[in-house]
Coordinates of C-alpha atoms in Angstrom, one line a residue:
M1 CA -40.8 50.8 -9.6
I2 CA -37.6 49.0 -8.6
D3 CA -39.1 45.7 -9.8
T4 CA -40.0 47.2 -13.2
W5 CA -36.5 48.4 -13.7
A6 CA -35.1 45.0 -12.6
Q7 CA -37.3 43.3 -15.2
I8 CA -36.1 45.6 -17.9
G9 CA -32.5 44.9 -16.9
Y10 CA -33.3 41.1 -17.0
L11 CA -34.7 41.6 -20.5
I12 CA -31.5 43.3 -21.6
S13 CA -29.5 40.4 -20.2
A14 CA -31.7 37.9 -22.1
V15 CA -31.1 39.8 -25.3
C16 CA -27.4 39.6 -24.6
F17 CA -27.7 35.9 -24.3
I18 CA -29.6 35.5 -27.5
V19 CA -27.2 37.7 -29.5
A20 CA -24.3 35.9 -27.9
L21 CA -25.6 32.5 -29.0
K22 CA -25.9 33.8 -32.6
A23 CA -22.4 35.2 -32.5
L24 CA -21.0 31.9 -31.3
S25 CA -22.1 30.3 -34.6
S26 CA -19.1 31.8 -36.4
P27 CA -15.4 31.8 -35.4
K28 CA -15.1 35.4 -36.6
S29 CA -17.6 36.6 -34.0
A30 CA -17.3 33.9 -31.3
R31 CA -15.0 35.9 -29.0
T32 CA -17.4 38.9 -29.1
G33 CA -20.3 36.6 -28.5
N34 CA -18.6 35.0 -25.5
L35 CA -17.9 38.4 -24.0
L36 CA -21.4 39.6 -24.6
G37 CA -22.9 36.6 -22.9
A38 CA -20.6 37.1 -19.9
A39 CA -21.6 40.7 -19.8
G40 CA -25.3 39.7 -19.7
A41 CA -24.7 37.3 -16.8
V42 CA -22.8 40.0 -14.8
L43 CA -25.6 42.5 -15.4
A44 CA -28.2 40.0 -14.2
V45 CA -26.2 39.3 -11.0
I46 CA -25.8 43.0 -10.3
I47 CA -29.5 43.6 -10.8
T48 CA -30.4 40.8 -8.4
F49 CA -28.2 42.3 -5.7
V50 CA -29.4 45.9 -6.2
A51 CA -33.1 45.3 -6.7
Y52 CA -33.8 42.5 -4.3
K53 CA -31.2 42.8 -1.6
P54 CA -30.9 39.0 -0.9
D55 CA -30.5 37.6 2.7
H56 CA -27.2 36.1 3.8
L57 CA -25.3 38.6 1.7
G58 CA -22.0 37.8 3.3
A59 CA -22.1 34.1 2.5
I60 CA -23.3 34.8 -1.0
L61 CA -20.4 37.2 -1.7
V62 CA -17.9 34.7 -0.3
A63 CA -19.3 32.0 -2.6
L64 CA -19.2 34.4 -5.6
V65 CA -15.5 35.2 -4.9
I66 CA -14.6 31.5 -4.5
G67 CA -16.5 30.6 -7.7
T68 CA -15.0 33.5 -9.7
I69 CA -11.5 32.6 -8.7
A70 CA -12.0 28.9 -9.5
G71 CA -13.5 29.7 -12.8
V72 CA -10.9 32.2 -13.9
V73 CA -7.9 30.1 -12.8
G74 CA -9.4 26.9 -14.2
S75 CA -10.3 28.5 -17.6
R76 CA -6.9 30.1 -18.0
R77 CA -4.9 27.1 -17.1
V78 CA -6.8 24.4 -19.0
Q79 CA -5.2 23.1 -22.1
M80 CA -7.2 22.9 -25.3
T81 CA -7.0 19.1 -25.1
H82 CA -8.8 19.2 -21.8
M83 CA -11.5 21.7 -22.8
P84 CA -14.2 19.1 -23.0
Q85 CA -13.5 18.0 -19.4
L86 CA -13.9 21.6 -18.3
V87 CA -17.1 22.0 -20.2
A88 CA -18.4 18.8 -18.5
L89 CA -17.5 20.1 -15.1
F90 CA -19.1 23.5 -15.7
N91 CA -22.2 21.8 -17.0
G92 CA -22.4 19.4 -14.0
V93 CA -22.1 22.3 -11.6
G94 CA -25.0 24.0 -13.3
G95 CA -27.3 21.0 -13.1
G96 CA -26.3 20.4 -9.5
A97 CA -27.0 24.0 -8.6
A98 CA -30.4 23.9 -10.2
A99 CA -31.3 20.7 -8.2
L100 CA -30.2 22.3 -4.9
V101 CA -32.2 25.4 -5.5
A102 CA -35.2 23.3 -6.3
L103 CA -34.7 21.4 -3.1
M104 CA -34.6 24.6 -1.1
E105 CA -37.7 25.9 -2.8
L106 CA -39.7 22.8 -1.8
G107 CA -40.8 24.5 1.4
E108 CA -42.3 27.3 -0.6
V109 CA -44.5 25.1 -2.8
R110 CA -48.1 25.2 -1.5
D111 CA -50.8 22.7 -1.8
G112 CA -52.7 23.1 -5.1
E113 CA -49.7 24.6 -7.0
T114 CA -49.4 21.5 -9.2
I115 CA -47.5 23.1 -12.1
A116 CA -44.9 24.6 -9.7
A117 CA -44.6 21.2 -7.9
I118 CA -44.1 19.4 -11.3
A119 CA -41.4 21.9 -12.3
T120 CA -39.6 21.4 -8.9
A121 CA -39.7 17.6 -9.2
F122 CA -38.4 17.8 -12.8
T123 CA -35.5 20.2 -11.8
I124 CA -34.4 18.0 -8.9
L125 CA -34.4 14.7 -10.9
V126 CA -32.9 16.0 -14.1
G127 CA -30.5 18.3 -12.4
A128 CA -29.1 15.4 -10.3
I129 CA -28.8 13.3 -13.5
S130 CA -26.9 16.1 -15.2
F131 CA -24.5 16.5 -12.2
S132 CA -23.5 12.9 -11.7
G133 CA -23.5 12.1 -15.4
S134 CA -21.2 15.1 -16.0
V135 CA -18.8 13.9 -13.3
V136 CA -18.5 10.5 -14.9
T137 CA -17.9 12.1 -18.4
F138 CA -15.1 14.2 -16.8
A139 CA -13.6 11.0 -15.2
K140 CA -13.7 9.2 -18.6
L141 CA -12.1 12.0 -20.6
Q142 CA -9.5 12.8 -17.9
E143 CA -8.7 9.0 -17.8
L144 CA -9.4 8.8 -14.1
M145 CA -11.4 5.7 -15.1
T146 CA -11.5 3.6 -18.2
S147 CA -12.9 5.2 -21.3
R148 CA -14.3 1.9 -22.4
P149 CA -18.0 1.1 -21.9
V150 CA -18.7 -0.2 -18.3
T151 CA -21.5 -2.6 -18.0
F152 CA -22.5 -5.3 -15.4
P153 CA -25.2 -8.0 -15.2
G154 CA -28.6 -6.4 -14.3
L155 CA -27.6 -2.9 -15.4
P156 CA -30.6 -2.5 -17.8
V157 CA -33.0 -3.8 -15.1
L158 CA -31.5 -1.5 -12.5
F159 CA -31.7 1.5 -14.9
V160 CA -35.3 0.9 -15.7
A161 CA -36.1 0.4 -12.0
G162 CA -34.4 3.8 -11.3
I163 CA -36.5 5.5 -14.0
L164 CA -39.7 4.0 -12.6
G165 CA -38.6 4.9 -9.0
G166 CA -37.8 8.5 -10.1
L167 CA -41.2 8.8 -11.7
A168 CA -43.0 7.4 -8.6
L169 CA -41.1 9.8 -6.3
S170 CA -41.8 12.7 -8.6
V171 CA -45.6 12.0 -8.4
W172 CA -45.3 11.7 -4.7
L173 CA -43.5 15.0 -4.5
V174 CA -46.1 16.7 -6.6
T175 CA -48.9 15.4 -4.4
D176 CA -47.0 15.9 -1.1
P177 CA -44.1 18.3 -1.4
R178 CA -41.9 17.1 1.5
V179 CA -38.2 17.8 1.6
W180 CA -37.2 14.2 2.4
V181 CA -39.1 13.0 -0.6
G182 CA -37.1 15.5 -2.7
V183 CA -33.8 14.3 -1.2
L184 CA -34.7 10.7 -2.1
L185 CA -35.6 11.9 -5.7
C186 CA -32.2 13.6 -5.9
L187 CA -30.4 10.5 -4.8
V188 CA -32.2 8.4 -7.5
G189 CA -31.3 11.1 -10.1
L190 CA -27.6 10.8 -9.1
A191 CA -27.7 7.1 -9.5
L192 CA -29.4 7.4 -12.9
G193 CA -26.8 9.8 -14.1
I194 CA -24.0 7.4 -13.3
M195 CA -25.8 4.5 -14.9
L196 CA -26.6 6.6 -18.0
V197 CA -23.0 7.4 -18.8
L198 CA -21.1 4.3 -17.6
P199 CA -22.0 2.2 -20.7
V200 CA -20.9 5.0 -23.1
G201 CA -17.5 4.5 -24.8
G202 CA -14.9 7.3 -24.8
A203 CA -15.4 8.2 -28.4
D204 CA -19.1 9.0 -27.7
V205 CA -18.6 10.9 -24.5
P206 CA -18.6 14.4 -26.1
I207 CA -22.1 13.7 -27.4
V208 CA -23.2 12.7 -23.9
I209 CA -21.7 16.0 -22.6
S210 CA -23.9 17.9 -25.1
L211 CA -27.0 15.9 -24.1
L212 CA -26.3 16.6 -20.4
N213 CA -25.8 20.2 -21.3
A214 CA -29.3 20.2 -22.7
F215 CA -30.6 18.6 -19.5
T216 CA -29.0 21.3 -17.4
G217 CA -30.6 24.0 -19.6
L218 CA -34.0 22.5 -19.2
T219 CA -33.6 22.3 -15.4
V220 CA -32.5 26.0 -15.3
A221 CA -35.6 26.8 -17.3
A222 CA -37.9 24.8 -15.0
G223 CA -36.1 26.5 -12.0
G224 CA -36.9 29.9 -13.6
Y225 CA -40.6 28.9 -13.6
V226 CA -40.5 27.9 -10.0
L227 CA -38.7 31.1 -8.9
G228 CA -40.8 33.3 -11.2
N229 CA -37.6 34.5 -12.9
A230 CA -38.1 35.2 -16.7
L231 CA -34.3 35.5 -17.3
L232 CA -33.6 32.0 -16.0
L233 CA -36.5 30.7 -18.1
I234 CA -35.1 32.3 -21.3
A235 CA -31.5 31.4 -20.6
G236 CA -32.4 27.8 -19.7
T237 CA -34.5 27.4 -22.8
L238 CA -31.7 28.7 -25.0
V239 CA -29.2 26.2 -23.5
G240 CA -31.7 23.3 -23.7
A241 CA -32.5 24.0 -27.3
A242 CA -28.9 24.5 -28.4
G243 CA -27.7 21.4 -26.5
T244 CA -30.5 19.3 -28.0
L245 CA -29.7 20.5 -31.5
L246 CA -26.0 20.0 -31.0
T247 CA -26.5 16.4 -29.7
K248 CA -28.6 15.6 -32.8
L249 CA -26.1 17.1 -35.2
M250 CA -23.2 15.3 -33.6
A251 CA -25.0 11.9 -33.6
D252 CA -25.8 12.5 -37.3
A253 CA -22.1 13.3 -38.0
M254 CA -21.3 9.9 -36.5
G255 CA -24.0 8.2 -38.5
R256 CA -25.7 6.8 -35.4
S257 CA -28.8 7.5 -33.3
V258 CA -28.6 9.0 -29.8
F259 CA -30.3 5.9 -28.4
N260 CA -27.6 3.7 -29.9
I261 CA -24.9 5.9 -28.5
L262 CA -26.3 5.7 -25.0
F263 CA -27.5 2.1 -24.9
G264 CA -25.5 0.3 -27.6
A265 CA -23.2 -1.3 -25.1
V266 CA -26.1 -2.3 -22.8
K267 CA -27.7 -4.2 -25.7
G268 CA -24.5 -6.2 -26.1
G269 CA -22.7 -4.0 -28.7
S270 CA -19.8 -1.7 -28.0
T271 CA -18.8 1.8 -29.0
L272 CA -15.1 0.8 -28.9
G273 CA -13.0 -1.7 -30.7
G274 CA -10.2 -3.8 -29.3
G275 CA -7.8 -0.9 -28.8
T276 CA -4.6 -2.9 -29.4
A277 CA -1.8 -1.8 -31.7
S278 CA -1.2 -3.9 -34.9
E279 CA 2.1 -5.4 -35.9
R280 CA 1.3 -5.5 -39.6
P281 CA 3.9 -3.9 -41.9
V282 CA 3.5 -0.3 -43.0
I283 CA 5.4 2.1 -45.2
S284 CA 7.3 4.6 -43.1
G285 CA 9.3 7.6 -44.4
T286 CA 11.7 10.3 -43.3
P287 CA 11.0 14.0 -43.1
T288 CA 12.9 14.4 -46.4
D289 CA 10.7 11.7 -48.1
V290 CA 7.6 13.5 -47.0
A291 CA 9.0 16.9 -47.9
I292 CA 9.5 15.9 -51.5
L293 CA 5.9 14.7 -51.7
L294 CA 4.6 17.9 -50.3
G295 CA 7.0 20.3 -52.0
Y296 CA 6.2 19.0 -55.5
A297 CA 2.5 18.7 -55.0
Q298 CA 0.0 21.1 -56.6
R299 CA -2.9 20.4 -54.2
V300 CA -2.5 19.4 -50.5
V301 CA -5.3 18.9 -47.9
I302 CA -4.5 18.9 -44.2
V303 CA -6.6 16.7 -41.9
P304 CA -6.1 17.8 -38.3
G305 CA -7.1 15.7 -35.3
Y306 CA -6.8 15.3 -31.5
G307 CA -3.1 14.5 -31.8
L308 CA -2.4 17.9 -33.2
A309 CA -4.0 19.4 -30.1
V310 CA -2.1 17.1 -27.7
A311 CA 1.2 18.1 -29.3
Q312 CA 0.3 21.8 -29.5
A313 CA 1.6 21.7 -33.0
Q314 CA -0.9 24.1 -34.6
H315 CA 1.6 26.9 -35.0
T316 CA 4.3 24.7 -36.6
L317 CA 1.6 23.3 -39.0
R318 CA 0.6 26.9 -40.0
D319 CA 4.3 27.7 -40.7
L320 CA 4.5 24.6 -42.9
V321 CA 1.4 25.5 -44.8
E322 CA 2.6 29.0 -45.4
E323 CA 5.9 27.6 -46.7
L324 CA 4.0 25.4 -49.1
Q325 CA 1.8 28.2 -50.3
S326 CA 4.8 30.4 -51.0
R327 CA 5.8 27.7 -53.4
G328 CA 2.5 27.8 -55.2
V329 CA 0.9 24.8 -53.5
K330 CA -2.8 25.1 -52.9
V331 CA -3.5 24.1 -49.3
D332 CA -6.8 23.7 -47.4
Y333 CA -7.7 22.2 -44.0
A334 CA -10.4 19.5 -44.0
I335 CA -12.5 19.8 -40.7
H336 CA -14.6 16.8 -39.7
P337 CA -17.6 17.7 -37.5
V338 CA -16.4 15.5 -34.6
A339 CA -12.6 15.9 -35.0
G340 CA -11.0 16.4 -31.6
R341 CA -13.1 15.9 -28.5
M342 CA -15.9 18.3 -29.2
P343 CA -17.5 20.3 -32.1
G344 CA -15.4 23.3 -33.1
H345 CA -12.3 21.9 -31.3
M346 CA -10.1 22.1 -34.5
N347 CA -11.5 25.4 -35.6
V348 CA -10.6 27.0 -32.3
L349 CA -7.2 25.3 -32.2
L350 CA -6.3 26.6 -35.7
A351 CA -7.8 30.0 -35.1
E352 CA -5.5 30.3 -32.1
A353 CA -2.6 29.8 -34.6
Q354 CA -3.9 32.6 -36.8
V355 CA -4.9 30.2 -39.6
P356 CA -7.3 32.1 -42.0
Y357 CA -10.8 30.9 -41.5
E358 CA -11.2 30.7 -45.3
Q359 CA -8.8 27.8 -45.4
L360 CA -10.9 25.8 -43.0
R361 CA -13.4 23.7 -45.0
E362 CA -16.1 21.5 -43.6
M363 CA -16.4 17.8 -44.6
D364 CA -19.4 18.2 -46.9
E365 CA -17.7 21.1 -48.7
I366 CA -14.3 19.4 -49.3
N367 CA -15.1 15.7 -49.7
G368 CA -15.6 16.1 -53.4
D369 CA -12.1 17.6 -53.8
F370 CA -10.1 14.6 -52.5
K371 CA -10.0 12.8 -55.9
S372 CA -8.1 15.8 -57.4
T373 CA -5.8 16.1 -54.4
D374 CA -2.1 15.1 -54.7
V375 CA -1.3 14.7 -51.0
V376 CA -3.4 14.4 -47.9
L377 CA -1.5 15.1 -44.7
V378 CA -3.2 13.6 -41.7
V379 CA -1.9 15.1 -38.4
G380 CA -3.1 13.4 -35.3
A381 CA -6.4 12.1 -36.8
N382 CA -7.5 8.6 -37.4
D383 CA -11.1 7.6 -37.0
V384 CA -12.4 10.5 -39.2
V385 CA -10.5 9.1 -42.2
N386 CA -11.0 5.4 -41.5
P387 CA -12.6 3.7 -44.5
A388 CA -14.1 1.1 -42.1
A389 CA -16.9 3.6 -41.5
R390 CA -18.0 2.8 -45.1
N391 CA -16.7 -0.7 -45.7
T392 CA -16.9 -2.7 -42.4
P393 CA -20.5 -3.3 -41.1
S394 CA -19.1 -4.8 -37.8
A395 CA -17.0 -1.7 -37.0
P396 CA -18.3 0.5 -34.2
I397 CA -17.9 3.6 -36.4
Y398 CA -19.8 2.0 -39.4
G399 CA -22.1 4.5 -41.0
M400 CA -20.2 7.5 -39.7
P401 CA -19.6 10.0 -42.5
I402 CA -15.8 10.4 -43.0
L403 CA -13.4 12.6 -44.9
N404 CA -12.6 10.8 -48.2
A405 CA -8.8 10.9 -47.7
D406 CA -8.4 7.5 -49.2
E407 CA -9.4 8.9 -52.6
A408 CA -6.3 11.2 -52.8
Q409 CA -3.2 10.2 -54.9
R410 CA -1.0 10.0 -51.8
V411 CA -1.7 9.9 -48.0
I412 CA 0.8 10.9 -45.3
F413 CA 0.0 10.1 -41.6
L414 CA 1.9 11.8 -38.8
K415 CA 1.5 9.4 -35.9
R416 CA 3.2 8.8 -32.6
S417 CA 2.6 5.1 -32.7
M418 CA 0.4 2.4 -34.4
R419 CA -2.1 2.6 -31.6
P420 CA -5.7 2.8 -32.9
G421 CA -7.8 6.0 -32.7
F422 CA -10.3 6.8 -30.0
A423 CA -12.7 4.2 -31.4
G424 CA -10.2 1.5 -30.8
I425 CA -10.1 -0.1 -34.2
E426 CA -7.5 -0.4 -37.0
N427 CA -7.4 2.0 -39.9
E428 CA -6.9 0.0 -43.1
L429 CA -5.7 3.2 -44.8
L430 CA -2.5 3.0 -42.8
Y431 CA -1.6 -0.2 -44.7
D432 CA -2.5 1.1 -48.2
P433 CA 0.5 1.1 -50.6
K434 CA -0.1 4.8 -51.3
T435 CA 0.2 5.7 -47.6
T436 CA 3.4 6.9 -45.9
L437 CA 3.8 7.1 -42.1
L438 CA 6.0 9.6 -40.4
F439 CA 6.4 8.5 -36.7
G440 CA 7.1 10.8 -33.8
D441 CA 5.6 13.7 -31.8
A442 CA 3.5 15.8 -34.1
R443 CA 5.3 19.1 -33.3
E444 CA 8.8 17.6 -33.6
S445 CA 7.8 15.9 -36.9
L446 CA 6.4 19.1 -38.3
T447 CA 9.4 21.1 -37.3
K448 CA 11.7 18.6 -39.1
L449 CA 9.3 18.5 -42.0
L450 CA 9.3 22.3 -42.3
A451 CA 13.1 22.4 -42.4
A452 CA 13.2 19.6 -45.0
V453 CA 10.6 21.4 -47.2
K454 CA 12.7 24.6 -47.2
N455 CA 15.7 22.5 -48.5
V456 CA 13.7 20.8 -51.3

């Protein structure tokens, strides 16, 4: 009877996860969806304790307390600019946990249970790949190591050898489920995860995070099969499917294949440019110059980017937009799918500043409006408006769909310096005669700009 009620409770938790995932598709319902998903997870944990009374209860509770404290403190203290790193760490922990659980369950796999043995081997190998790969993505984004592609002679051969070794050990584990074989398989997985992410350039790391997230989901689903837990099977499948779809969508938004993103540098290409600042002359202006352009415009489009998040200037930007709107200027925000460091980064940042969601317009929706736009104000973005994506076949971002800011009458860039964007290449739009640059920290520049607009 207790088991029946437990399964019903798990079903309710699974429904919470499904509804939460749907709610996360819209900024208006995302907070509710997040809370609903968390509630489903808490319910599942409570059911497990009440219904099955696990052994080593004291150690489990201590681990839960430590994990809860670490999660709450880390999530509350993390800056929006560092959110992708946090996601990478959380994802890596999930993959590592799935691999450890599978290793512990090896002793329970009996001869003849081929499907269970296959699921166990899969969970160990892919979970280890997800863990080590996520750690490397964290290090790249946190600048603990270079964000440029890291390759060395023999890397392709070593990677292929690792894959073949992992497959051979997996077959061995299925036919003879010994713990030491599982440990070897785990070590091979850790090495593969590192080699998978090292050749990826910093601009592509968010896509790899999404791919590794899909890996973690699949390992959780396989672990659910091994443990006979339907909730883990459902939750892992949801994460795996969502991560796979997100990876494909992000790759399409950059105009490249997932294979090219992962192995482009290994083949001799690069996902980053030179990364050096140019000394070519540009047209720079003062806050008053820019205020005149904005104050007398009829149509303005704001293009936010990672620099806006770094400067925490979203509130000041909202105040500037409200001032322009009070003067009768039509203002919208143009959101590129990969603006910032992860999908939805700009949406969340602007929602935090109470920017009406109706003003946030996606790339496909707003690209046709740039020809009739008087002024485009680019705040902390670069690669997503770089015409090289259309015009320069040798550029690492060539083929990536961009916002057509170069079609507007005037373009204003708020930049801290002339350093290239995350892709490491120059933006020819910066040197266009219709472009004006306002140098400085984005928040300070916007504050001065707001004051100047009020005086126009």
